[in-house]
Short mmCIF file of C-alpha atoms in Angstrom, two decimals:
data_model
loop_
_atom_site.label_atom_id
_atom_site.label_comp_id
_atom_site.label_asym_id
_atom_site.label_seq_id
_atom_site.Cartn_x
_atom_site.Cartn_y
_atom_site.Cartn_z
CA MET A 145 86.95 163.62 75.50
CA THR A 146 85.99 166.67 77.57
CA ARG A 147 82.78 167.06 75.58
CA LEU A 148 81.98 163.35 76.04
CA ILE A 149 82.47 163.58 79.80
CA ALA A 150 80.32 166.69 79.97
CA LEU A 151 77.58 165.06 77.91
CA THR A 152 77.67 161.95 80.06
CA SER A 153 77.42 164.07 83.21
CA VAL A 154 74.45 165.97 81.85
CA LEU A 155 72.66 162.75 80.96
CA ALA A 156 73.40 161.28 84.40
CA LEU A 157 72.10 164.39 86.14
CA ALA A 158 68.98 164.34 83.96
CA ALA A 159 68.36 160.70 84.87
CA MET A 160 68.84 161.45 88.56
CA ALA A 161 66.46 164.40 88.32
CA ALA A 162 63.83 162.22 86.69
CA HIS A 163 64.12 159.60 89.42
CA ALA A 164 64.16 162.28 92.12
CA ASP A 165 60.59 163.31 91.25
CA PRO A 166 58.65 161.44 93.96
CA ALA A 167 55.38 161.67 92.03
CA GLN A 168 57.00 159.87 89.12
CA THR A 169 58.58 157.33 91.47
CA TYR A 170 55.15 156.68 92.95
CA ALA A 171 53.63 156.27 89.48
CA ASP A 172 56.38 153.87 88.44
CA GLU A 173 56.69 151.76 91.57
CA CYS A 174 53.61 152.17 93.78
CA ALA A 175 50.50 152.98 91.73
CA VAL A 176 49.92 149.42 90.55
CA CYS A 177 49.08 148.38 94.14
CA HIS A 178 48.11 151.63 95.86
CA GLY A 179 46.13 153.29 93.06
CA ASP A 180 46.92 156.10 90.63
CA HIS A 181 45.74 158.74 93.10
CA ARG A 182 47.19 157.17 96.30
CA LEU A 183 43.69 156.14 97.37
CA GLY A 184 44.44 152.43 97.62
CA GLY A 185 43.92 149.31 95.57
CA THR A 186 45.23 145.91 96.52
CA GLY A 187 47.39 147.88 98.96
CA PRO A 188 46.18 150.52 101.43
CA ALA A 189 45.69 154.20 100.71
CA LEU A 190 48.91 156.22 101.05
CA ILE A 191 47.55 159.53 102.27
CA PRO A 192 48.10 161.35 105.61
CA GLN A 193 44.67 160.40 106.94
CA THR A 194 45.53 156.70 106.64
CA LEU A 195 49.27 156.74 107.33
CA GLY A 196 48.85 158.71 110.54
CA ARG A 197 46.69 155.96 112.03
CA MET A 198 48.71 152.90 111.09
CA ARG A 199 51.02 153.22 114.11
CA GLY A 200 53.47 151.00 112.26
CA PRO A 201 57.18 151.22 111.50
CA ASN A 202 58.92 154.26 110.04
CA LEU A 203 57.63 154.91 106.52
CA GLU A 204 61.11 155.07 104.97
CA LYS A 205 61.95 151.69 106.53
CA VAL A 206 58.73 150.18 105.16
CA ILE A 207 59.58 151.39 101.64
CA ALA A 208 63.17 150.19 101.92
CA HIS A 209 62.62 146.83 103.60
CA GLY A 210 59.00 145.95 102.91
CA ARG A 211 56.46 144.85 105.47
CA ALA A 212 56.26 141.37 106.94
CA ALA A 213 53.08 139.32 106.44
CA THR A 214 51.94 141.57 103.57
CA GLN A 215 52.55 141.83 99.84
CA MET A 216 54.64 144.98 100.37
CA PRO A 217 58.09 144.28 98.82
CA ALA A 218 61.45 145.89 99.65
CA PHE A 219 62.67 148.72 97.41
CA ASP A 220 66.14 149.25 98.85
CA GLU A 221 67.71 147.64 95.76
CA VAL A 222 65.48 149.59 93.37
CA LEU A 223 65.56 153.11 94.80
CA GLU A 224 68.37 155.21 96.21
CA PRO A 225 68.11 156.39 99.83
CA GLN A 226 67.36 159.94 98.74
CA GLU A 227 64.58 158.69 96.47
CA ILE A 228 63.07 156.70 99.34
CA ALA A 229 63.21 159.76 101.61
CA ALA A 230 61.57 161.94 98.95
CA LEU A 231 58.89 159.32 98.32
CA ALA A 232 58.10 159.01 102.03
CA LYS A 233 57.72 162.78 102.30
CA TYR A 234 55.51 162.84 99.20
CA LEU A 235 53.20 160.19 100.62
CA GLN A 236 52.66 162.27 103.73
CA THR A 237 51.63 165.30 101.67
CA PRO A 238 47.85 165.95 101.58
CA LEU A 239 46.05 165.51 98.28
CA ASP A 240 45.48 168.70 96.28
CA THR A 241 41.71 168.27 96.47
CA ASP A 242 39.44 166.09 98.55
CA PRO A 243 38.38 163.18 96.35
CA GLU A 244 34.77 162.20 95.77
CA TRP A 245 33.52 158.68 96.45
CA GLN A 246 29.91 158.43 95.43
CA THR A 247 27.42 155.64 94.71
CA GLU A 248 28.91 154.80 91.31
CA ASP A 249 32.47 154.65 92.68
CA ILE A 250 31.40 152.36 95.51
CA ALA A 251 29.37 150.09 93.22
CA GLU A 252 32.37 149.56 90.94
CA THR A 253 34.34 148.05 93.84
CA LEU A 254 31.71 145.45 94.80
CA TRP A 255 33.10 141.92 94.65
CA LEU A 256 31.06 138.83 95.58
CA ASP A 257 33.00 135.61 96.16
CA PRO A 258 32.11 133.17 93.34
CA ASP A 259 33.00 130.21 95.57
CA TYR A 260 30.60 131.22 98.34
CA THR A 261 27.89 128.64 99.07
CA PRO A 262 25.42 129.47 101.86
CA ALA A 263 24.87 126.61 104.27
CA ASN A 264 21.45 125.64 105.60
CA ALA A 265 22.92 125.11 109.07
CA PRO A 266 26.32 125.65 110.69
CA VAL A 267 29.00 123.44 109.09
CA PHE A 268 30.53 122.86 112.55
CA ASP A 269 29.30 121.26 115.78
CA ALA A 270 30.10 124.19 118.08
CA ASP A 271 27.46 126.47 119.59
CA PRO A 272 27.05 129.14 116.87
CA LEU A 273 26.20 131.77 119.49
CA ASN A 274 29.36 131.06 121.48
CA ILE A 275 31.68 131.73 118.57
CA THR A 276 34.34 134.35 119.26
CA LEU A 277 36.15 136.22 116.50
CA VAL A 278 39.74 137.31 117.13
CA VAL A 279 41.14 140.12 114.96
CA GLU A 280 44.83 139.44 114.27
CA THR A 281 46.37 142.69 113.08
CA GLY A 282 49.85 141.17 112.69
CA ASP A 283 48.97 139.61 109.36
CA HIS A 284 45.43 140.92 108.75
CA HIS A 285 43.38 137.83 109.53
CA VAL A 286 40.48 136.86 111.78
CA SER A 287 40.40 133.59 113.69
CA VAL A 288 37.02 131.96 114.37
CA LEU A 289 37.09 130.30 117.81
CA ASP A 290 34.78 127.68 119.30
CA GLY A 291 33.89 129.34 122.61
CA ASP A 292 33.74 126.02 124.45
CA THR A 293 36.86 124.19 123.22
CA PHE A 294 38.75 127.26 121.88
CA GLU A 295 39.52 125.33 118.71
CA VAL A 296 40.19 127.54 115.67
CA LEU A 297 37.40 126.66 113.22
CA ASP A 298 38.60 128.98 110.46
CA ARG A 299 41.14 131.72 109.84
CA PHE A 300 40.33 134.13 107.02
CA GLU A 301 42.06 137.12 105.48
CA THR A 302 40.63 140.60 106.08
CA PRO A 303 41.17 143.97 104.40
CA PHE A 304 44.27 145.87 105.54
CA ALA A 305 44.10 147.57 108.97
CA VAL A 306 40.75 146.45 110.36
CA HIS A 307 39.27 149.06 112.66
CA GLY A 308 36.18 149.81 114.71
CA GLY A 309 34.99 146.36 115.76
CA PRO A 310 33.07 143.79 113.66
CA LYS A 311 29.26 143.95 113.69
CA PHE A 312 26.98 140.89 113.68
CA SER A 313 23.59 140.42 112.07
CA PRO A 314 20.80 140.10 114.71
CA GLU A 315 20.67 136.29 114.56
CA GLY A 316 24.47 136.05 114.72
CA ARG A 317 25.03 134.35 111.37
CA TYR A 318 26.84 137.09 109.42
CA VAL A 319 29.60 139.43 110.49
CA PHE A 320 30.69 142.67 108.83
CA ILE A 321 34.27 143.92 109.15
CA MET A 322 35.64 147.34 108.12
CA SER A 323 39.14 148.59 107.35
CA ARG A 324 40.65 152.07 107.63
CA ASP A 325 40.52 152.27 103.85
CA GLY A 326 36.75 151.93 103.91
CA TRP A 327 36.56 148.31 102.72
CA VAL A 328 33.61 146.40 104.18
CA GLN A 329 33.79 142.61 104.25
CA LYS A 330 30.83 140.27 104.78
CA TYR A 331 31.53 136.82 106.21
CA ASP A 332 29.11 133.91 106.79
CA ILE A 333 29.94 132.28 110.12
CA TRP A 334 27.66 129.29 109.48
CA SER A 335 29.40 128.52 106.19
CA LEU A 336 32.86 129.67 107.36
CA GLN A 337 33.14 131.57 104.06
CA GLN A 338 33.57 135.14 102.86
CA VAL A 339 30.51 136.47 101.04
CA GLY A 340 32.05 139.56 99.45
CA ARG A 341 33.61 143.01 99.83
CA VAL A 342 32.88 146.60 98.84
CA ARG A 343 34.70 149.87 99.42
CA ALA A 344 32.26 152.24 101.11
CA GLY A 345 34.70 155.10 101.81
CA LEU A 346 38.30 156.17 101.41
CA ASN A 347 39.18 156.72 105.06
CA SER A 348 36.65 155.33 107.50
CA ARG A 349 36.13 155.14 111.25
CA ASN A 350 33.64 152.40 112.07
CA ILE A 351 30.41 150.68 111.11
CA ALA A 352 27.02 150.03 112.72
CA ILE A 353 24.23 147.64 111.79
CA SER A 354 20.54 148.53 112.12
CA SER A 355 18.40 146.76 114.71
CA ASP A 356 16.50 144.87 112.00
CA GLY A 357 19.78 143.80 110.37
CA LYS A 358 18.93 145.30 106.98
CA HIS A 359 21.24 148.31 106.82
CA LEU A 360 24.94 148.88 107.50
CA ALA A 361 26.19 152.43 108.13
CA VAL A 362 29.82 153.39 107.46
CA ALA A 363 31.26 156.50 109.14
CA ASN A 364 33.74 158.25 106.86
CA TYR A 365 36.48 160.80 107.39
CA LEU A 366 37.17 160.91 103.65
CA PRO A 367 35.02 161.89 101.93
CA MET A 368 32.89 163.52 104.62
CA THR A 369 29.91 161.23 104.23
CA LEU A 370 27.83 158.51 105.82
CA THR A 371 27.48 155.53 103.50
CA ILE A 372 24.55 153.17 104.06
CA LEU A 373 24.78 149.69 102.52
CA SER A 374 22.26 146.90 102.17
CA THR A 375 23.45 144.02 104.33
CA GLU A 376 21.84 141.59 101.91
CA ASP A 377 24.08 142.23 98.91
CA LEU A 378 26.40 145.11 99.96
CA SER A 379 24.75 147.44 97.46
CA VAL A 380 24.61 151.17 98.14
CA GLU A 381 21.36 152.43 99.61
CA LYS A 382 22.40 156.00 100.31
CA VAL A 383 25.45 158.26 100.49
CA MET A 384 24.71 161.18 102.82
CA PRO A 385 26.96 164.26 102.63
CA VAL A 386 27.66 165.41 106.18
CA VAL A 387 27.19 169.17 106.32
CA GLY A 388 26.36 171.08 109.48
CA LYS A 389 23.51 173.53 109.83
CA ASP A 390 26.14 176.26 109.51
CA GLY A 391 27.19 174.90 106.10
CA ARG A 392 30.46 173.41 107.35
CA LYS A 393 31.43 169.94 106.11
CA SER A 394 32.31 167.45 108.82
CA ARG A 395 34.07 164.15 109.26
CA VAL A 396 32.06 161.45 111.01
CA SER A 397 33.88 160.40 114.19
CA ALA A 398 31.70 157.34 114.70
CA VAL A 399 28.30 155.82 114.01
CA TYR A 400 26.34 153.74 116.52
CA GLN A 401 23.22 151.59 116.50
CA ALA A 402 20.45 152.73 118.86
CA PRO A 403 18.26 149.59 118.85
CA GLN A 404 15.34 150.86 120.94
CA ARG A 405 15.19 154.02 118.87
CA ARG A 406 15.47 152.18 115.53
CA SER A 407 18.11 154.61 114.39
CA PHE A 408 21.80 155.33 113.86
CA ILE A 409 23.50 157.98 116.00
CA LEU A 410 26.38 159.92 114.41
CA ALA A 411 29.18 161.78 116.16
CA LEU A 412 30.38 164.67 113.99
CA LYS A 413 34.01 165.72 114.31
CA ASP A 414 34.00 169.24 112.90
CA THR A 415 30.64 170.78 113.72
CA PRO A 416 28.69 171.00 117.01
CA GLU A 417 25.92 168.56 116.15
CA ILE A 418 24.79 164.98 116.65
CA TRP A 419 22.77 163.34 113.90
CA GLU A 420 20.09 160.70 114.36
CA VAL A 421 19.29 158.79 111.16
CA ALA A 422 16.15 156.67 111.19
CA THR A 423 16.27 152.99 110.20
CA ASP A 424 12.47 152.73 110.55
CA PRO A 425 10.64 153.08 107.20
CA ASP A 426 7.73 154.63 109.10
CA ALA A 427 9.83 157.16 111.01
CA ASP A 428 8.16 160.47 111.79
CA ALA A 429 8.85 163.46 109.59
CA VAL A 430 11.64 165.81 110.67
CA TYR A 431 10.97 169.55 110.52
CA GLU A 432 13.99 171.85 110.47
CA GLY A 433 12.31 175.03 109.28
CA PHE A 434 9.38 177.04 110.58
CA VAL A 435 6.28 175.09 111.64
CA HIS A 436 3.10 177.10 112.11
CA SER A 437 1.15 174.37 113.90
CA ARG A 438 2.03 170.90 115.17
CA GLU A 439 -1.54 169.93 116.03
CA LYS A 440 -2.10 166.25 115.25
CA GLY A 441 -3.29 165.86 111.70
CA MET A 442 -2.96 169.59 111.13
CA ILE A 443 0.82 170.13 110.93
CA GLU A 444 1.61 173.16 108.82
CA GLY A 445 5.22 172.90 107.68
CA LEU A 446 7.51 171.23 105.18
CA PRO A 447 9.50 168.24 106.47
CA SER A 448 13.20 168.15 105.66
CA SER A 449 13.04 164.33 105.65
CA GLU A 450 10.80 161.48 106.75
CA GLY A 451 10.64 157.70 106.78
CA LEU A 452 13.71 155.54 106.19
CA PHE A 453 16.99 157.46 106.71
CA ALA A 454 15.22 160.61 107.90
CA ARG A 455 17.84 162.82 109.54
CA ARG A 456 17.39 164.74 112.78
CA ARG A 457 19.95 167.27 114.05
CA ILE A 458 20.73 167.75 117.72
CA MET A 459 22.62 170.99 118.27
CA LEU A 460 25.45 171.13 120.81
CA SER A 461 27.66 173.74 122.42
CA ALA A 462 30.80 172.03 121.00
CA PRO A 463 31.61 168.95 118.91
CA LEU A 464 31.54 165.65 120.83
CA ASP A 465 32.87 162.23 119.99
CA ASP A 466 33.43 158.82 121.56
CA PHE A 467 29.95 158.22 122.97
CA PHE A 468 28.65 156.07 125.81
CA PHE A 469 24.91 155.26 125.82
CA THR A 470 22.68 154.41 128.76
CA ASP A 471 20.97 151.02 128.54
CA ASP A 472 17.73 152.48 127.20
CA TYR A 473 19.57 154.69 124.67
CA ARG A 474 17.74 157.68 126.05
CA ASN A 475 20.93 159.49 127.08
CA LEU A 476 24.51 159.59 125.86
CA ILE A 477 27.73 160.93 127.30
CA GLY A 478 30.11 162.48 124.81
CA ALA A 479 33.66 163.66 125.35
CA ALA A 480 34.55 167.27 124.77
CA ARG A 481 38.23 166.43 124.82
CA THR A 482 39.66 169.92 124.54
CA THR A 483 37.72 171.09 127.60
CA GLY A 484 38.35 168.21 130.04
CA LYS A 485 34.67 167.52 130.49
CA GLY A 486 31.94 165.16 129.40
CA VAL A 487 28.52 166.30 128.26
CA VAL A 488 25.27 164.39 128.76
CA VAL A 489 22.77 164.68 125.91
CA ASN A 490 19.16 163.54 126.24
CA LEU A 491 18.25 162.14 122.83
CA ASN A 492 14.50 162.38 123.47
CA VAL A 493 14.44 166.13 124.02
CA GLY A 494 17.48 166.73 121.85
CA ARG A 495 19.64 168.87 124.11
CA GLU A 496 22.46 168.84 126.66
CA ILE A 497 21.25 168.21 130.21
CA ALA A 498 24.44 167.87 132.30
CA GLU A 499 28.22 168.23 132.40
CA LEU A 500 30.79 165.95 133.99
CA PRO A 501 34.41 166.66 134.99
CA LEU A 502 36.33 164.08 132.92
CA PRO A 503 39.97 165.11 132.44
CA GLY A 504 42.63 163.02 130.74
CA MET A 505 40.69 162.18 127.56
CA PRO A 506 38.05 159.65 128.67
CA HIS A 507 37.59 156.70 126.32
CA LEU A 508 33.82 156.57 126.63
CA GLY A 509 33.40 154.11 123.78
CA SER A 510 34.88 151.47 126.12
CA GLY A 511 32.62 152.40 129.00
CA ILE A 512 30.60 149.70 130.76
CA SER A 513 27.67 149.85 133.20
CA TRP A 514 26.21 147.76 136.05
CA ASP A 515 24.10 148.06 139.21
CA LYS A 516 25.94 149.15 142.36
CA ASP A 517 24.10 149.66 145.66
CA GLY A 518 20.79 149.97 143.85
CA ARG A 519 22.09 152.61 141.44
CA ARG A 520 23.09 152.27 137.81
CA VAL A 521 26.71 153.34 137.33
CA MET A 522 29.16 153.37 134.45
CA ALA A 523 32.94 153.32 134.34
CA THR A 524 35.29 154.80 131.77
CA PRO A 525 39.09 154.66 131.34
CA HIS A 526 41.20 157.71 130.46
CA LEU A 527 43.71 157.80 127.63
CA GLU A 528 46.06 160.26 129.32
CA GLU A 529 45.68 159.58 133.05
CA GLY A 530 46.04 156.44 135.16
CA MET A 531 42.51 156.47 136.50
CA LEU A 532 39.00 155.17 135.99
CA SER A 533 35.96 157.38 136.56
CA ILE A 534 32.76 155.94 138.06
CA ILE A 535 29.61 157.87 137.12
CA ASP A 536 26.10 157.65 138.56
CA THR A 537 23.82 157.62 135.49
CA GLN A 538 20.81 158.81 137.46
CA ASP A 539 22.09 162.08 138.86
CA TRP A 540 25.15 162.37 136.56
CA SER A 541 27.72 162.72 139.30
CA VAL A 542 31.25 161.31 139.37
CA THR A 543 31.02 159.16 142.48
CA ASP A 544 34.47 157.57 142.56
CA THR A 545 37.83 157.46 140.84
CA ILE A 546 40.08 154.40 140.82
CA GLU A 547 43.81 154.91 140.52
CA THR A 548 45.45 152.52 138.03
CA ALA A 549 49.02 151.71 137.01
CA GLY A 550 48.67 153.94 133.95
CA PRO A 551 46.29 155.19 131.24
CA GLY A 552 44.03 152.49 129.84
CA PHE A 553 42.08 151.84 126.66
CA PHE A 554 39.52 149.07 127.29
CA LEU A 555 37.15 147.97 130.05
CA ARG A 556 35.18 144.72 129.93
CA SER A 557 32.88 142.69 132.16
CA HIS A 558 29.97 140.21 132.01
CA GLU A 559 26.64 140.04 133.83
CA ASN A 560 27.69 136.73 135.41
CA SER A 561 30.98 138.10 136.76
CA PRO A 562 31.50 140.14 139.97
CA TYR A 563 34.55 141.79 138.38
CA PHE A 564 35.45 144.12 135.56
CA TRP A 565 38.83 144.11 133.82
CA ALA A 566 40.88 147.20 132.96
CA ASP A 567 44.06 147.23 130.88
CA VAL A 568 46.97 149.68 131.19
CA PHE A 569 47.47 150.10 127.46
CA PHE A 570 49.67 153.19 127.51
CA GLY A 571 52.94 153.77 129.30
CA PRO A 572 55.59 151.55 130.89
CA ASN A 573 53.09 149.30 132.72
CA ARG A 574 51.29 148.11 129.59
CA ASP A 575 51.95 144.49 130.63
CA LEU A 576 49.49 144.78 133.54
CA MET A 577 45.77 144.05 133.73
CA HIS A 578 43.62 145.08 136.71
CA VAL A 579 40.69 142.96 137.89
CA ILE A 580 38.30 145.13 139.92
CA ASP A 581 35.34 144.27 142.14
CA LYS A 582 32.15 145.90 140.82
CA GLN A 583 30.73 146.60 144.28
CA THR A 584 33.74 147.59 146.38
CA LEU A 585 35.67 149.12 143.46
CA GLU A 586 38.81 147.56 144.92
CA ILE A 587 41.50 146.10 142.66
CA VAL A 588 41.20 142.39 143.46
CA LYS A 589 44.24 141.33 141.47
CA THR A 590 46.74 142.84 139.07
CA LEU A 591 47.79 140.33 136.43
CA GLN A 592 51.13 140.32 134.61
CA PRO A 593 50.89 137.33 132.31
CA VAL A 594 53.86 138.15 130.04
CA PRO A 595 56.34 140.65 131.54
CA GLY A 596 57.15 143.41 129.06
CA ALA A 597 54.37 142.50 126.60
CA THR A 598 51.25 144.63 126.07
CA VAL A 599 48.10 142.94 127.37
CA ALA A 600 44.75 144.46 126.45
CA HIS A 601 41.12 143.97 125.48
CA VAL A 602 39.10 141.34 127.31
CA GLU A 603 36.14 139.40 125.96
CA PHE A 604 34.06 136.81 127.80
CA THR A 605 32.52 133.60 126.59
CA ARG A 606 28.75 133.46 126.30
CA ASP A 607 28.24 132.29 129.89
CA GLY A 608 30.97 134.48 131.38
CA GLN A 609 32.97 131.47 132.59
CA TYR A 610 36.12 132.43 130.69
CA ALA A 611 37.82 135.74 129.94
CA LEU A 612 39.99 136.06 126.83
CA VAL A 613 42.91 138.51 126.98
CA SER A 614 45.13 139.64 124.08
CA VAL A 615 48.91 139.63 124.30
CA TRP A 616 49.13 142.48 121.79
CA GLU A 617 52.46 141.56 120.19
CA ASP A 618 53.41 140.31 116.73
CA ASP A 619 54.25 136.88 118.13
CA GLY A 620 51.40 137.18 120.58
CA GLU A 621 48.69 134.98 121.96
CA VAL A 622 45.19 134.96 123.37
CA LEU A 623 45.16 133.94 127.02
CA VAL A 624 42.08 132.11 128.27
CA TYR A 625 41.46 132.85 131.96
CA ASP A 626 39.06 131.15 134.31
CA ALA A 627 36.97 134.23 135.16
CA GLU A 628 36.44 133.06 138.76
CA THR A 629 39.89 131.78 139.79
CA LEU A 630 41.76 134.27 137.54
CA GLU A 631 44.12 131.50 136.43
CA ILE A 632 45.23 130.87 132.84
CA VAL A 633 43.73 127.66 131.47
CA LYS A 634 44.81 127.90 127.82
CA ARG A 635 47.17 129.82 125.55
CA LEU A 636 46.36 130.34 121.85
CA PRO A 637 49.26 131.61 119.66
CA MET A 638 48.14 134.55 117.48
CA ARG A 639 49.67 137.26 115.27
CA LYS A 640 49.23 140.49 117.22
CA PRO A 641 45.67 139.80 118.37
CA SER A 642 43.67 142.92 119.17
CA GLY A 643 39.89 142.84 119.61
CA LYS A 644 37.85 139.74 120.39
CA TYR A 645 34.09 139.57 119.84
CA ASN A 646 31.68 136.92 121.12
CA VAL A 647 28.56 136.50 118.99
CA PHE A 648 26.08 136.13 121.86
CA ASN A 649 27.50 138.98 123.90
CA LYS A 650 27.35 141.32 120.94
CA ILE A 651 23.90 140.52 119.55
CA THR A 652 22.27 140.56 123.02
CA PHE A 653 24.09 143.75 124.12
CA SER A 654 25.43 141.79 127.08
CA GLU A 655 26.25 143.84 130.16
CA GLY A 656 29.92 144.75 130.26
CA THR A 657 30.42 144.63 126.48
CA SER A 658 30.90 147.79 124.45
CA HIS A 659 28.45 148.27 121.64
#
């Protein structure tokens, strides 16, 4: 009997030891959805770079109880608490080596919807340029709104954790949407149908479309690359390794379209450079080595690149990210967040030309600009301070600061509105929204539409008559305000609505809309 008990105990301990190996638990329970190497599949990637940005519930609770509005099941009846804890810790452990994700890997993920039928004209009666897309992060969908009646024309599923803002083709027919896991989705607004999907990276930041609508750039953290896709069929045109002049690999913080320059502008996270990548097939040659003579027709030097996707480096004193561009895309302001300052870079001459005191982590990507007293100014919120900075874009001085009820994330306006709107996304006053006069810089009204609920991100209809505000909660809504009277005229129930994007405002680079 003693031997039997001992043998049984040994076997039980062996079984527990086997189940206690989190890598084995992952292989048994998770890999089928999240991939053999934790890089994602039908479910998202389970690596620190992705998990750290989800801002969702506690990871152990997600494993134990599942996640609402997703296919993530509960494992509390399958795994012991200690196994769940070990698995959660394992998922937050970095991969042993940085994975590759090259042209062949991307091409294997391409999926074109067999049911997609392109329409010859919009299949709805609404103004196709006054369509507004609402990203609903609560259950990973996008609602397609008629900008006149606010009727929901379609509601389609997106990849998990959409990020970075959808981008529209120049005529406004197609929209491209990107997820944190690097999935890019193409949707035909005229047909109200998905065209297809492809995975362009493993952990991505945002996308940009070229001014001619032919190329889509995907900024990647993992691997450290810029992926360029054909917008026509989502095929890979180029995968560019991002390596600084000093040989250091870098993540891409963001990529932007510079329409007048016919190029993409890249913010590099880990090396003090900005890249400009040409989208013009006739772009001038770029010389990065010694050039003996630049006399026209007599250049003596070897170009590092030329034509389509030619890359130009702009060297900086420190890495910058989160750019704001002047209207002509001649200058940009980048945040040097560790130094409490902004840096102005002239893209024509390729160097820094000014510094700005911008403490509290300015969110320059949400900056907007307008004319005030005959001068062009821009405003930016700050992620760590309750203030807005007003900057003169001619002499690069900070002319004013506006005290707010707390740190904000988004600013929005419209050329037909005398006001701009500023949320208070962070802190205890996140249920407030300031409406500010563009000329006096006075807060005209502070809105509190739903006490205790986060309100954020404003988008205007094509004509600027209405302002749409997100109640950023799981059982949330989009509030439609009369932009003149500042009264609510309609409420649209939504699942944690975040960004809203009007086709006309985006494709025309409407004043007051981030790009």
